Tab-separated table of C-alpha atoms in Angstrom:
chain	number	residue	atom	x	y	z
A	17	MET	CA	18.117	29.219	14.555
A	18	LEU	CA	18.647	25.706	15.901
A	19	TYR	CA	16.224	23.153	14.454
A	20	PHE	CA	15.844	19.986	16.542
A	21	ASP	CA	12.620	18.625	15.018
A	22	HIS	CA	13.976	16.309	12.333
A	23	CYS	CA	11.374	13.654	13.117
A	24	ALA	CA	8.686	16.047	11.923
A	25	THR	CA	10.500	16.966	8.723
A	26	THR	CA	13.994	17.641	7.440
A	27	PRO	CA	15.437	20.462	5.330
A	28	PRO	CA	15.905	19.150	1.780
A	29	TYR	CA	19.370	18.769	0.307
A	30	GLU	CA	20.212	21.615	-2.049
A	31	GLU	CA	20.939	19.011	-4.731
A	32	VAL	CA	17.433	17.620	-4.271
A	33	VAL	CA	15.865	21.060	-4.651
A	34	ASP	CA	17.868	21.565	-7.841
A	35	ALA	CA	16.853	18.154	-9.207
A	36	VAL	CA	13.148	18.735	-8.504
A	37	ARG	CA	13.303	22.165	-10.124
A	38	GLU	CA	15.040	20.811	-13.218
A	39	VAL	CA	12.527	17.990	-13.709
A	40	MET	CA	9.600	20.356	-13.247
A	41	ASP	CA	11.108	22.723	-15.792
A	42	ARG	CA	12.461	20.351	-18.437
A	43	HIS	CA	10.644	17.019	-17.966
A	44	PHE	CA	7.079	18.018	-17.180
A	45	GLY	CA	5.456	15.285	-19.274
A	46	ASN	CA	2.914	12.774	-18.009
A	47	PRO	CA	4.752	9.424	-17.738
A	48	SER	CA	1.642	7.651	-19.034
A	49	SER	CA	1.661	9.629	-22.307
A	50	ILE	CA	2.966	7.796	-25.381
A	51	HIS	CA	4.715	10.732	-27.023
A	52	ARG	CA	8.375	11.601	-26.560
A	53	ILE	CA	7.855	14.063	-23.701
A	54	GLY	CA	5.855	11.475	-21.812
A	55	ILE	CA	8.395	8.757	-22.548
A	56	ASP	CA	11.183	10.974	-21.198
A	57	ALA	CA	9.249	11.373	-17.952
A	58	GLU	CA	8.590	7.638	-17.805
A	59	ARG	CA	12.308	6.950	-18.133
A	60	LEU	CA	13.054	9.227	-15.196
A	61	LEU	CA	10.373	7.418	-13.198
A	62	ALA	CA	11.859	4.029	-14.060
A	63	LYS	CA	15.374	5.193	-13.173
A	64	ALA	CA	14.186	6.495	-9.800
A	65	ARG	CA	12.370	3.220	-9.110
A	66	GLU	CA	15.495	1.216	-9.932
A	67	GLN	CA	17.606	3.394	-7.642
A	68	VAL	CA	15.223	3.129	-4.685
A	69	ALA	CA	14.947	-0.622	-5.161
A	70	ARG	CA	18.721	-1.068	-5.334
A	71	LEU	CA	19.274	0.920	-2.150
A	72	LEU	CA	16.638	-1.153	-0.386
A	73	GLY	CA	17.854	-4.496	-1.712
A	74	ALA	CA	14.623	-4.989	-3.635
A	75	HIS	CA	13.392	-5.462	-7.200
A	76	PRO	CA	12.020	-2.397	-9.047
A	77	ASP	CA	8.625	-4.076	-9.384
A	78	GLU	CA	8.422	-4.147	-5.584
A	79	ILE	CA	8.451	-0.349	-5.219
A	80	VAL	CA	5.132	1.527	-5.251
A	81	PHE	CA	5.471	5.310	-5.198
A	82	THR	CA	2.958	7.119	-2.976
A	83	SER	CA	2.312	10.583	-1.560
A	84	GLY	CA	4.185	9.781	1.660
A	85	GLY	CA	4.309	7.657	4.783
A	86	THR	CA	0.632	8.057	5.646
A	87	GLU	CA	-0.568	6.816	2.275
A	88	SER	CA	1.960	3.984	2.302
A	89	ASN	CA	0.728	2.865	5.717
A	90	ASN	CA	-2.910	3.178	4.648
A	91	LEU	CA	-2.300	1.148	1.511
A	92	ALA	CA	-0.451	-1.538	3.451
A	93	VAL	CA	-2.967	-1.907	6.281
A	94	ILE	CA	-6.309	-1.245	4.582
A	95	GLY	CA	-5.178	-2.735	1.274
A	96	THR	CA	-4.201	-5.975	3.014
A	97	ALA	CA	-7.410	-6.133	5.035
A	98	LEU	CA	-9.692	-5.599	2.042
A	99	GLN	CA	-7.723	-7.972	-0.180
A	100	HIS	CA	-7.405	-10.841	2.278
A	101	GLY	CA	-10.410	-10.402	4.566
A	102	GLY	CA	-11.948	-13.525	3.109
A	103	ARG	CA	-9.444	-15.735	4.897
A	104	GLY	CA	-9.511	-13.909	8.217
A	105	LYS	CA	-10.330	-10.595	9.846
A	106	HIS	CA	-7.768	-10.367	12.610
A	107	ILE	CA	-4.874	-7.896	12.726
A	108	VAL	CA	-2.020	-7.658	15.216
A	109	THR	CA	-0.309	-4.333	15.852
A	110	THR	CA	1.105	-2.400	18.813
A	111	ALA	CA	-0.388	0.222	21.097
A	112	ILE	CA	2.257	2.775	20.041
A	113	GLU	CA	1.936	2.933	16.262
A	114	HIS	CA	1.785	6.186	14.299
A	115	ALA	CA	-1.748	7.482	13.768
A	116	SER	CA	-1.580	6.530	10.083
A	117	VAL	CA	-1.551	2.898	11.232
A	118	SER	CA	-3.561	3.043	14.449
A	119	GLU	CA	-6.407	5.029	12.879
A	120	CYS	CA	-6.524	2.554	9.980
A	121	CYS	CA	-7.010	-0.182	12.554
A	122	VAL	CA	-9.812	1.773	14.241
A	123	TYR	CA	-11.452	2.224	10.843
A	124	LEU	CA	-11.188	-1.488	10.097
A	125	GLU	CA	-12.686	-2.353	13.480
A	126	ARG	CA	-15.764	-0.417	12.411
A	127	LEU	CA	-15.902	-2.657	9.328
A	128	GLY	CA	-15.937	-5.800	11.465
A	129	TYR	CA	-12.234	-6.589	11.766
A	130	GLU	CA	-10.690	-7.452	15.119
A	131	VAL	CA	-7.416	-5.856	16.182
A	132	THR	CA	-5.060	-6.947	18.954
A	133	TYR	CA	-2.888	-4.107	20.283
A	134	VAL	CA	0.304	-5.431	21.862
A	135	THR	CA	1.458	-3.341	24.830
A	136	PRO	CA	5.119	-2.319	25.117
A	137	ASP	CA	7.238	-2.397	28.235
A	138	GLY	CA	8.190	0.758	30.137
A	139	THR	CA	10.894	1.595	27.602
A	140	GLY	CA	8.461	1.549	24.682
A	141	ARG	CA	9.588	-1.790	23.273
A	142	VAL	CA	7.422	-4.782	22.451
A	143	THR	CA	8.799	-8.299	22.413
A	144	ALA	CA	8.712	-10.628	19.447
A	145	GLU	CA	7.214	-13.265	21.749
A	146	ASP	CA	4.269	-11.039	22.663
A	147	VAL	CA	3.621	-10.133	19.040
A	148	LEU	CA	3.790	-13.743	17.886
A	149	GLY	CA	1.684	-14.814	20.838
A	150	ALA	CA	-1.123	-12.581	19.601
A	151	VAL	CA	-1.212	-14.232	16.155
A	152	ARG	CA	-4.214	-16.512	15.583
A	153	ASP	CA	-5.411	-18.800	12.832
A	154	ASP	CA	-7.489	-15.952	11.364
A	155	THR	CA	-4.697	-13.339	11.521
A	156	ILE	CA	-3.959	-11.801	8.122
A	157	LEU	CA	-1.616	-8.942	9.058
A	158	VAL	CA	0.992	-8.010	11.639
A	159	SER	CA	1.988	-4.332	11.576
A	160	VAL	CA	4.872	-3.161	13.787
A	161	MET	CA	6.803	0.084	13.336
A	162	HIS	CA	10.601	-0.096	13.214
A	163	VAL	CA	11.458	3.072	15.159
A	164	ASN	CA	8.835	4.717	17.333
A	165	ASN	CA	8.322	8.207	15.969
A	166	GLU	CA	7.851	9.744	19.412
A	167	ILE	CA	10.364	8.260	21.850
A	168	GLY	CA	12.700	6.501	19.394
A	169	THR	CA	12.612	2.912	20.641
A	170	ILE	CA	13.672	0.350	18.031
A	171	GLN	CA	11.273	-2.571	17.723
A	172	PRO	CA	12.485	-6.154	17.075
A	173	VAL	CA	11.123	-6.309	13.536
A	174	ARG	CA	13.905	-8.607	12.344
A	175	GLU	CA	13.019	-11.210	14.965
A	176	ILE	CA	9.303	-10.848	14.262
A	177	GLY	CA	9.852	-11.274	10.522
A	178	ALA	CA	11.950	-14.382	11.060
A	179	ALA	CA	9.265	-15.959	13.224
A	180	LEU	CA	6.487	-15.106	10.777
A	181	ARG	CA	8.221	-17.005	7.968
A	182	ASP	CA	6.501	-20.092	9.338
A	183	LYS	CA	3.129	-18.382	8.860
A	184	PRO	CA	2.942	-17.608	5.128
A	185	ARG	CA	-0.728	-16.600	5.335
A	186	VAL	CA	0.161	-13.707	7.654
A	187	LEU	CA	1.590	-10.598	5.985
A	188	PHE	CA	4.122	-8.501	7.885
A	189	HIS	CA	4.083	-4.717	7.521
A	190	VAL	CA	6.724	-2.375	8.946
A	191	ASP	CA	6.368	1.394	9.211
A	192	ALA	CA	9.998	2.384	8.580
A	193	VAL	CA	9.417	6.123	8.176
A	194	GLN	CA	11.763	6.961	11.068
A	195	SER	CA	14.345	4.253	10.347
A	196	VAL	CA	15.048	4.325	6.606
A	197	GLY	CA	18.330	6.158	6.141
A	198	LYS	CA	19.040	6.152	9.884
A	199	ILE	CA	19.648	2.492	10.758
A	200	PRO	CA	19.914	-0.712	8.672
A	201	VAL	CA	16.655	-1.781	7.014
A	202	GLN	CA	16.628	-4.978	4.936
A	203	PRO	CA	13.054	-6.029	4.118
A	204	ALA	CA	13.877	-8.982	1.889
A	205	GLU	CA	16.334	-10.515	4.361
A	206	TRP	CA	14.147	-9.822	7.391
A	207	GLY	CA	10.966	-11.434	6.060
A	208	ILE	CA	9.099	-8.134	5.682
A	209	ASP	CA	6.263	-8.176	3.137
A	210	LEU	CA	5.346	-4.481	3.208
A	211	LEU	CA	7.472	-1.504	4.275
A	212	SER	CA	6.586	2.192	4.333
A	213	ALA	CA	8.943	5.148	3.881
A	214	SER	CA	8.694	8.906	3.413
A	215	ALA	CA	10.929	11.276	1.441
A	216	HIS	CA	10.756	14.341	3.673
A	217	LYS	CA	12.185	12.430	6.647
A	218	ILE	CA	15.431	11.900	4.701
A	219	ARG	CA	15.871	15.421	3.309
A	220	GLY	CA	13.678	14.838	0.297
A	221	PRO	CA	10.510	16.644	-0.866
A	222	LYS	CA	7.236	16.510	1.037
A	223	GLY	CA	4.361	14.668	-0.565
A	224	ASN	CA	6.429	11.691	-1.679
A	225	GLY	CA	7.063	8.233	-0.304
A	226	PHE	CA	7.053	4.609	-1.262
A	227	LEU	CA	5.724	1.261	-0.206
A	228	TYR	CA	7.911	-1.798	-0.601
A	229	ARG	CA	5.545	-4.615	-1.593
A	230	ARG	CA	7.241	-8.000	-1.754
A	231	LYS	CA	6.775	-9.744	-5.075
A	232	GLY	CA	3.724	-11.986	-4.905
A	233	VAL	CA	1.916	-9.894	-2.278
A	234	THR	CA	-1.429	-8.557	-3.486
A	235	LEU	CA	-3.265	-5.515	-2.114
A	236	GLN	CA	-6.658	-3.949	-2.700
A	237	PRO	CA	-5.958	-0.444	-4.080
A	238	ILE	CA	-7.373	2.404	-2.008
A	239	LEU	CA	-7.090	4.915	-4.873
A	240	ILE	CA	-9.092	3.941	-7.944
A	241	GLY	CA	-8.454	5.361	-11.386
A	242	GLY	CA	-6.010	4.882	-14.233
A	243	GLY	CA	-4.114	1.984	-12.701
A	244	GLN	CA	-0.707	3.612	-12.382
A	245	GLU	CA	2.025	2.031	-10.238
A	246	GLY	CA	1.208	-1.438	-11.493
A	247	GLY	CA	-2.406	-0.999	-10.485
A	248	ASP	CA	-1.549	-0.506	-6.802
A	249	ARG	CA	-1.850	3.287	-6.743
A	250	SER	CA	-3.799	5.199	-9.352
A	251	GLY	CA	-2.990	8.809	-10.123
A	252	THR	CA	-0.404	10.530	-12.291
A	253	GLU	CA	2.973	10.040	-10.671
A	254	ASN	CA	4.721	13.066	-9.181
A	255	VAL	CA	7.838	12.627	-11.294
A	256	PRO	CA	9.785	15.646	-9.934
A	257	GLY	CA	9.096	14.593	-6.365
A	258	ILE	CA	9.939	10.968	-7.071
A	259	VAL	CA	13.241	11.963	-8.638
A	260	GLY	CA	13.888	14.088	-5.557
A	261	LEU	CA	13.011	11.147	-3.305
A	262	ALA	CA	15.449	8.853	-5.109
A	263	LYS	CA	18.231	11.447	-4.965
A	264	ALA	CA	17.657	12.145	-1.275
A	265	PHE	CA	17.593	8.417	-0.518
A	266	ARG	CA	20.887	7.879	-2.348
A	267	MET	CA	22.596	10.802	-0.665
A	268	THR	CA	21.319	9.776	2.755
A	269	MET	CA	22.447	6.167	2.326
A	270	GLU	CA	25.898	7.288	1.213
A	271	ARG	CA	26.205	9.187	4.487
A	272	ARG	CA	24.340	6.775	6.770
A	273	GLU	CA	27.219	5.056	8.566
A	274	ALA	CA	29.091	8.289	9.240
A	275	ALA	CA	25.860	10.003	10.256
A	276	PHE	CA	25.003	7.171	12.649
A	277	ALA	CA	28.354	7.450	14.410
A	278	ARG	CA	28.052	11.216	14.656
A	279	LEU	CA	24.480	11.086	15.943
A	280	MET	CA	25.414	8.597	18.636
A	281	GLU	CA	28.093	10.993	19.883
A	282	LEU	CA	25.607	13.855	19.967
A	283	ARG	CA	22.983	11.680	21.648
A	284	ARG	CA	25.361	10.672	24.442
A	285	GLN	CA	26.374	14.280	24.960
A	286	LEU	CA	22.762	15.449	25.114
A	287	LEU	CA	21.708	12.706	27.519
A	288	ASP	CA	24.635	13.525	29.778
A	289	ARG	CA	23.607	17.188	29.865
A	290	LEU	CA	19.905	16.480	30.398
A	291	GLN	CA	20.624	14.221	33.370
A	292	SER	CA	21.828	17.299	35.246
A	293	ILE	CA	18.390	18.931	34.967
A	294	PRO	CA	16.399	17.506	37.910
A	295	ASP	CA	12.936	18.255	36.489
A	296	LEU	CA	13.450	16.067	33.415
A	297	VAL	CA	12.705	12.333	33.162
A	298	TYR	CA	14.146	10.318	30.283
A	299	ASN	CA	11.761	8.183	28.208
A	300	GLY	CA	13.173	5.134	26.464
A	301	SER	CA	15.648	2.363	27.064
A	302	ALA	CA	18.985	2.738	28.811
A	303	THR	CA	20.298	0.142	26.359
A	304	GLU	CA	21.813	2.216	23.589
A	305	THR	CA	21.258	-0.367	20.857
A	306	ASP	CA	17.515	-0.323	21.556
A	307	MET	CA	17.229	3.361	20.649
A	308	ALA	CA	17.358	5.291	17.374
A	309	PRO	CA	20.406	7.563	17.198
A	310	HIS	CA	18.542	10.743	16.257
A	311	ILE	CA	15.802	10.871	18.911
A	312	VAL	CA	15.945	11.843	22.578
A	313	HIS	CA	12.675	12.087	24.493
A	314	VAL	CA	12.169	13.441	28.002
A	315	SER	CA	9.232	14.490	30.149
A	316	ALA	CA	8.997	17.466	32.480
A	317	PRO	CA	6.237	16.471	34.929
A	318	GLY	CA	4.484	19.497	36.328
A	319	PHE	CA	5.141	21.598	33.240
A	320	LYS	CA	3.078	21.925	30.081
A	321	SER	CA	5.178	20.686	27.191
A	322	GLU	CA	3.736	23.297	24.832
A	323	VAL	CA	4.871	26.073	27.164
A	324	VAL	CA	8.407	24.670	27.202
A	325	VAL	CA	8.440	24.375	23.412
A	326	HIS	CA	7.348	27.974	22.917
A	327	ALA	CA	9.776	29.228	25.570
A	328	LEU	CA	12.644	27.527	23.731
A	329	GLU	CA	11.427	29.136	20.522
A	330	GLU	CA	12.200	32.487	22.123
A	331	HIS	CA	15.832	31.295	22.212
A	332	GLY	CA	15.663	30.403	18.501
A	333	ILE	CA	15.532	26.685	19.330
A	334	TYR	CA	12.868	24.401	17.872
A	335	ILE	CA	11.860	21.038	19.354
A	336	SER	CA	8.481	19.293	19.534
A	337	THR	CA	6.211	17.486	21.956
A	338	LYS	CA	5.207	14.384	20.027
A	339	SER	CA	4.304	13.402	16.485
A	340	ALA	CA	3.845	16.498	14.319
A	341	CYS	CA	0.475	15.047	13.265
A	342	SER	CA	-0.829	15.304	16.845
A	343	SER	CA	1.418	17.887	18.506
A	344	GLY	CA	-1.379	20.453	18.532
A	345	GLU	CA	-3.659	18.212	20.591
A	346	ASP	CA	-3.929	19.109	24.270
A	347	ARG	CA	-4.004	15.593	25.651
A	348	PRO	CA	-1.493	13.128	27.084
A	349	SER	CA	0.738	11.138	24.771
A	350	ARG	CA	-0.910	7.790	24.069
A	351	VAL	CA	2.576	6.363	23.472
A	352	LEU	CA	3.752	7.281	26.961
A	353	LEU	CA	0.468	6.129	28.495
A	354	ALA	CA	0.885	2.772	26.751
A	355	CYS	CA	4.389	2.569	28.246
A	356	GLY	CA	2.889	2.892	31.720
A	357	ALA	CA	3.645	6.572	32.344
A	358	ASP	CA	1.308	8.525	34.598
A	359	ARG	CA	-0.735	11.404	33.243
A	360	ALA	CA	1.717	14.095	34.418
A	361	ARG	CA	4.607	12.417	32.630
A	362	ALA	CA	2.532	11.618	29.549
A	363	SER	CA	1.343	15.235	29.305
A	364	SER	CA	4.791	16.814	29.475
A	365	GLY	CA	6.810	15.008	26.812
A	366	LEU	CA	9.517	16.802	24.833
A	367	ARG	CA	10.950	15.271	21.663
A	368	ILE	CA	14.380	16.329	20.465
A	369	SER	CA	15.308	14.931	17.065
A	370	MET	CA	18.728	15.696	15.676
A	371	SER	CA	20.729	15.804	12.474
A	372	ALA	CA	24.302	14.647	11.999
A	373	ASP	CA	25.012	18.229	10.939
A	374	HIS	CA	24.504	19.483	14.479
A	375	THR	CA	27.599	20.361	16.471
A	376	ALA	CA	28.610	19.723	20.066
A	377	ALA	CA	28.337	23.464	20.731
A	378	GLU	CA	24.735	23.442	19.470
A	379	ILE	CA	23.881	20.540	21.760
A	380	ASP	CA	25.269	22.523	24.679
A	381	ARG	CA	23.281	25.561	23.616
A	382	LEU	CA	20.094	23.470	23.530
A	383	ALA	CA	20.793	21.970	26.966
A	384	ASP	CA	21.619	25.368	28.451
A	385	ALA	CA	18.414	26.898	27.081
A	386	LEU	CA	16.321	23.972	28.286
A	387	GLN	CA	17.798	24.183	31.776
A	388	GLN	CA	17.244	27.932	31.897
A	389	THR	CA	13.665	27.537	30.654
A	390	VAL	CA	12.785	24.905	33.224
A	391	GLU	CA	14.311	26.941	36.049
A	392	GLN	CA	12.314	30.015	35.008
A	393	LEU	CA	9.056	28.089	34.666
A	394	ARG	CA	9.583	26.384	38.022
A	395	ARG	CA	8.948	29.732	39.741
A	396	TYR	CA	5.405	29.823	38.382
A	397	ARG	CA	4.526	26.194	38.968
């Protein structure tokens, strides 16, 4: 089996599985309990929070543990809107955000908020000038993802954060689910107020994530209850999963520079092979530094992407069409449409997302299978 769908999820490190199992077995206490078993669990929670904060260049009090990237994005976007709606009801985002951001914006529009959706260029990249140009006196939030989860374009969040420093009433949120552990992310230095991350994208357990909330930033909680996580996110913390998240984050960061170099080699090799397949059209920027190292996205106009995916599965090769949250939908990619692609191109996208553990031989096997699949399907087009 060759798994090339690491944007959807990643296989957990064995060490993470062992850590989660041990905590579930030996440290099952509720971290809010005042007895010894609860205190032991609370200590593990505090240690994990300190480790995540250190790796992110943050303070432990700035880390809010959540159930994953979707909840982190919801808390950042809706929590900001509800908390600060009294001083303005305008939000700036892009037309290519993950559904966990874009659908929050649609929800807020129904509540009377106004949202400006900045359109990217043909490579899937917005400019800092366009984002800043959309900011108004009543803007309370700018939300721009770091790496697009579908085609892999890196957005200029550092430049946007720097420019927003002159607008202290505007909070800046970054969905970093596809960038944390892959490329440098420095929220404090880049002027980011809120940053979302997910454990299972970095070989950690599903159902865990965190939101970096810069000290001094206030949010309206979207989960009401016992006031855990400093009041930002009620609900008993998933201590085993959080420990697994922290361990996966540490292990991933220890390997990040080597993994980046390896992934860039694999990416170049794959792009070189795919260029020889005439039916495929590359989506993204030709400028290497504008693209995430682990994602390659192509379209096969005239073919149904789902058919290609299932045909590759017969070869034991697994890729995807778009975000795993929407891959089952039979409609064109809204990301590609926003980039100016026609319907045929937007309906035939194929996302290949790699791991640094892949080999050159596996890349060749993928390319060979994809070429063979396209040639076979061409006969029935």
